[in-house]
Amino acid sequence: MLSYYLRLAVGSLRRNKTVTALMIAAIGLGIGACMTMLTVLHVMSADPIPGSSAMLFHPQVEPRDAESAGKDAEPPDQLAWSDAMNLLREGRPGQQAAMSAGRVVLHAPGGERSASFVDTRFTTPGFFSLFDVPFLDGHGWSDDDEEKRARVVVLGQHLAERLFGNAKEAVGRSVRLGDADFRVIGVIRRWQPVPLFYDIGRGAYAQTEDIFMPLHTAVDLHIRNAGSVICWGDNATLDRDSMATSNECVWLQLWVRLDTPAQVEAYRHFLVNYSREQKALGRFTLAPNVRLRNVTEWLEYNRVVPGGVQLQALLAVGFLLVCMVNTVALMLVKFTRRSAELSVRRAMGARKLDVFMQLLVEAAIVGVSGGAIGLALAHAGLWIVRQQPSDYASFARMDVPMLLSSVALAVAASLAAAVFPAWRTCRLPPALAIKIQ
């Protein structure tokens, strides 16, 4: 029966080429505009670490005095060195990591003239297991390496290929960073969480770093960080070389894995007790003010999806609805003109449902055709988005789920647009329709 409906639908569409083209164009334009913005919104609001986002938490404590904190109800987004080290030492071994962004001068094998700044992540050993970072070769450093200030690094695949030709040949080689030589112990595969949840300060849609270095080694060598730094108090300093000893500057991010609600609650109590201890020691002056957000909550708190993008997505959906209204009008005209033909079929024994399904199949063909045009327009729209200077622009690409969603949305839109015209056409009594004609 379906093949019979398809033959009837194709024949009908061919007989009314102008109306058919207008319907397909209306659906295609609506789908193209809608899927362009929905894809951008999908990329910007995606889960950056599926399967773990509900178990990775970002602790915050309030180290400032009343004057420095002002009316801000939220504690700083980052931690001072002493707080980060205390929480690492007393927290959950093997399931946490402290980190900061940095930039180092990389002297490529070509010599001094080929030196360049490279984005670097100063972090503790738990970073790689905590975030399920995929290794192409080698491994990360150990707790012992961290304590001994070992001069080892992990490279990103792109940088390893640039330096050594073959990324798998990088492990065991030496690279010069600043004034020191470092041994490469691992190479990670291309890895890009979107958004870059673990350090929003770098930019929610920034590229991952090319070099990963032990945090204590970076501090010991006085390699300056390039991340966000906030200081307060009369003795506060923005001298980045002294931040490791300052209690009045926050510049480190800390992430911890908590697998169960009980662990989350226990860690929250741990943060409160830690704040009370620091207040008793005279470091903190305010009552405990802590936050513990998982990845999803952290991204929502930082509003990583700009309101302008959400508004554009709503406008694109509105444009699709306008196109659907136009398609309803075109289908109503087209189906009404065929009332005599459909009435003859009814008179020969076809049920209302049979005619209704025939018209819906015809609409589905329009939807598939419009979806194909919409996909082409959406890809063109995403290419235009990628030319924009926005930090998220390079990620505006349609993945397989969004590709399938485009076709499904086009078919659904055309079927929805056809329901009223098809229902109205089927209600017309066959004898009256033939007499009118």
PDB file of N, CA, C and O in Angstrom, residues 10 32 44 68-69 84 139 146 156-157 160 238 278 302 312 325 329 337 374 393 405 411 414 416:
ATOM      1  N   VAL A  10       4.072  11.014  -6.031  1.00  0.00           N
ATOM      2  CA  VAL A  10       5.048  11.503  -7.009  1.00  0.00           C
ATOM      3  C   VAL A  10       4.339  12.048  -8.242  1.00  0.00           C
ATOM      4  O   VAL A  10       4.695  13.109  -8.779  1.00  0.00           O
ATOM      5  N   GLY A  32      16.763  25.175   7.086  1.00  0.00           N
ATOM      6  CA  GLY A  32      18.133  25.693   6.999  1.00  0.00           C
ATOM      7  C   GLY A  32      18.428  26.705   8.087  1.00  0.00           C
ATOM      8  O   GLY A  32      19.446  26.611   8.789  1.00  0.00           O
ATOM      9  N   MET A  44      27.283  24.695  21.784  1.00  0.00           N
ATOM     10  CA  MET A  44      27.649  25.538  22.922  1.00  0.00           C
ATOM     11  C   MET A  44      27.114  25.000  24.242  1.00  0.00           C
ATOM     12  O   MET A  44      27.669  25.313  25.308  1.00  0.00           O
ATOM     13  N   SER A  68      36.678  43.107  51.392  1.00  0.00           N
ATOM     14  CA  SER A  68      37.070  42.637  50.051  1.00  0.00           C
ATOM     15  C   SER A  68      35.928  41.899  49.368  1.00  0.00           C
ATOM     16  O   SER A  68      35.741  42.014  48.157  1.00  0.00           O
ATOM     17  N   ALA A  69      35.165  41.129  50.136  1.00  0.00           N
ATOM     18  CA  ALA A  69      34.050  40.381  49.550  1.00  0.00           C
ATOM     19  C   ALA A  69      32.905  41.298  49.163  1.00  0.00           C
ATOM     20  O   ALA A  69      32.191  41.046  48.183  1.00  0.00           O
ATOM     21  N   ALA A  84      44.320  25.392  47.886  1.00  0.00           N
ATOM     22  CA  ALA A  84      44.328  24.291  46.917  1.00  0.00           C
ATOM     23  C   ALA A  84      45.186  23.134  47.413  1.00  0.00           C
ATOM     24  O   ALA A  84      44.787  21.965  47.326  1.00  0.00           O
ATOM     25  N   HIS A 139      52.366   8.068  29.110  1.00  0.00           N
ATOM     26  CA  HIS A 139      51.504   8.203  30.284  1.00  0.00           C
ATOM     27  C   HIS A 139      51.762   9.555  30.940  1.00  0.00           C
ATOM     28  O   HIS A 139      52.659  10.312  30.533  1.00  0.00           O
ATOM     29  N   GLU A 146      55.686  14.640  40.852  1.00  0.00           N
ATOM     30  CA  GLU A 146      55.173  15.951  41.257  1.00  0.00           C
ATOM     31  C   GLU A 146      55.942  16.482  42.467  1.00  0.00           C
ATOM     32  O   GLU A 146      56.347  17.651  42.500  1.00  0.00           O
ATOM     33  N   GLY A 156      50.403  17.455  23.480  1.00  0.00           N
ATOM     34  CA  GLY A 156      49.253  17.175  22.636  1.00  0.00           C
ATOM     35  C   GLY A 156      49.714  16.589  21.316  1.00  0.00           C
ATOM     36  O   GLY A 156      50.845  16.844  20.863  1.00  0.00           O
ATOM     37  N   GLN A 157      48.863  15.816  20.676  1.00  0.00           N
ATOM     38  CA  GLN A 157      49.238  15.129  19.440  1.00  0.00           C
ATOM     39  C   GLN A 157      49.667  16.101  18.350  1.00  0.00           C
ATOM     40  O   GLN A 157      50.654  15.861  17.641  1.00  0.00           O
ATOM     41  N   ALA A 160      53.156  17.396  19.094  1.00  0.00           N
ATOM     42  CA  ALA A 160      54.139  16.318  18.941  1.00  0.00           C
ATOM     43  C   ALA A 160      54.431  16.038  17.482  1.00  0.00           C
ATOM     44  O   ALA A 160      55.586  15.820  17.085  1.00  0.00           O
ATOM     45  N   LEU A 238      49.988  41.548  42.499  1.00  0.00           N
ATOM     46  CA  LEU A 238      49.759  40.838  41.233  1.00  0.00           C
ATOM     47  C   LEU A 238      51.065  40.297  40.678  1.00  0.00           C
ATOM     48  O   LEU A 238      51.136  39.908  39.517  1.00  0.00           O
ATOM     49  N   GLN A 278      40.251  27.304  59.111  1.00  0.00           N
ATOM     50  CA  GLN A 278      41.041  28.440  58.640  1.00  0.00           C
ATOM     51  C   GLN A 278      40.629  29.732  59.348  1.00  0.00           C
ATOM     52  O   GLN A 278      41.466  30.603  59.599  1.00  0.00           O
ATOM     53  N   ASN A 302      28.133  29.867  35.121  1.00  0.00           N
ATOM     54  CA  ASN A 302      28.977  30.775  34.343  1.00  0.00           C
ATOM     55  C   ASN A 302      28.320  31.260  33.057  1.00  0.00           C
ATOM     56  O   ASN A 302      28.922  32.036  32.312  1.00  0.00           O
ATOM     57  N   GLN A 312      18.668  34.108  19.098  1.00  0.00           N
ATOM     58  CA  GLN A 312      18.730  33.801  17.669  1.00  0.00           C
ATOM     59  C   GLN A 312      18.134  32.439  17.372  1.00  0.00           C
ATOM     60  O   GLN A 312      17.474  32.247  16.337  1.00  0.00           O
ATOM     61  N   VAL A 325       3.447  27.816   8.187  1.00  0.00           N
ATOM     62  CA  VAL A 325       2.153  28.437   7.906  1.00  0.00           C
ATOM     63  C   VAL A 325       1.979  28.639   6.404  1.00  0.00           C
ATOM     64  O   VAL A 325       0.904  28.370   5.834  1.00  0.00           O
ATOM     65  N   ALA A 329      -0.839  26.874   3.759  1.00  0.00           N
ATOM     66  CA  ALA A 329      -1.665  27.567   2.757  1.00  0.00           C
ATOM     67  C   ALA A 329      -1.482  26.947   1.378  1.00  0.00           C
ATOM     68  O   ALA A 329      -2.462  26.735   0.640  1.00  0.00           O
ATOM     69  N   ARG A 337      -7.701  21.728  -4.955  1.00  0.00           N
ATOM     70  CA  ARG A 337      -7.800  21.563  -6.406  1.00  0.00           C
ATOM     71  C   ARG A 337      -7.961  20.099  -6.804  1.00  0.00           C
ATOM     72  O   ARG A 337      -8.464  19.806  -7.888  1.00  0.00           O
ATOM     73  N   GLY A 374      17.330  22.053   3.090  1.00  0.00           N
ATOM     74  CA  GLY A 374      17.626  22.669   4.382  1.00  0.00           C
ATOM     75  C   GLY A 374      18.993  22.293   4.899  1.00  0.00           C
ATOM     76  O   GLY A 374      19.701  23.125   5.481  1.00  0.00           O
ATOM     77  N   ALA A 393      33.135  29.842  17.221  1.00  0.00           N
ATOM     78  CA  ALA A 393      32.826  29.704  15.794  1.00  0.00           C
ATOM     79  C   ALA A 393      33.432  28.439  15.192  1.00  0.00           C
ATOM     80  O   ALA A 393      32.787  27.758  14.383  1.00  0.00           O
ATOM     81  N   SER A 405      18.509  14.771  12.906  1.00  0.00           N
ATOM     82  CA  SER A 405      17.445  15.628  13.444  1.00  0.00           C
ATOM     83  C   SER A 405      16.916  16.580  12.387  1.00  0.00           C
ATOM     84  O   SER A 405      15.724  16.905  12.375  1.00  0.00           O
ATOM     85  N   VAL A 411      10.610  16.428   7.926  1.00  0.00           N
ATOM     86  CA  VAL A 411       9.460  15.553   7.673  1.00  0.00           C
ATOM     87  C   VAL A 411       8.335  15.872   8.654  1.00  0.00           C
ATOM     88  O   VAL A 411       7.161  15.968   8.274  1.00  0.00           O
ATOM     89  N   SER A 414       6.608  19.148   7.656  1.00  0.00           N
ATOM     90  CA  SER A 414       5.728  19.025   6.493  1.00  0.00           C
ATOM     91  C   SER A 414       4.471  18.227   6.825  1.00  0.00           C
ATOM     92  O   SER A 414       3.369  18.539   6.357  1.00  0.00           O
ATOM     93  N   ALA A 416       3.077  18.042   9.813  1.00  0.00           N
ATOM     94  CA  ALA A 416       2.254  18.915  10.645  1.00  0.00           C
ATOM     95  C   ALA A 416       1.515  19.940   9.796  1.00  0.00           C
ATOM     96  O   ALA A 416       0.345  20.258  10.049  1.00  0.00           O
TER      97      ALA A 416
END
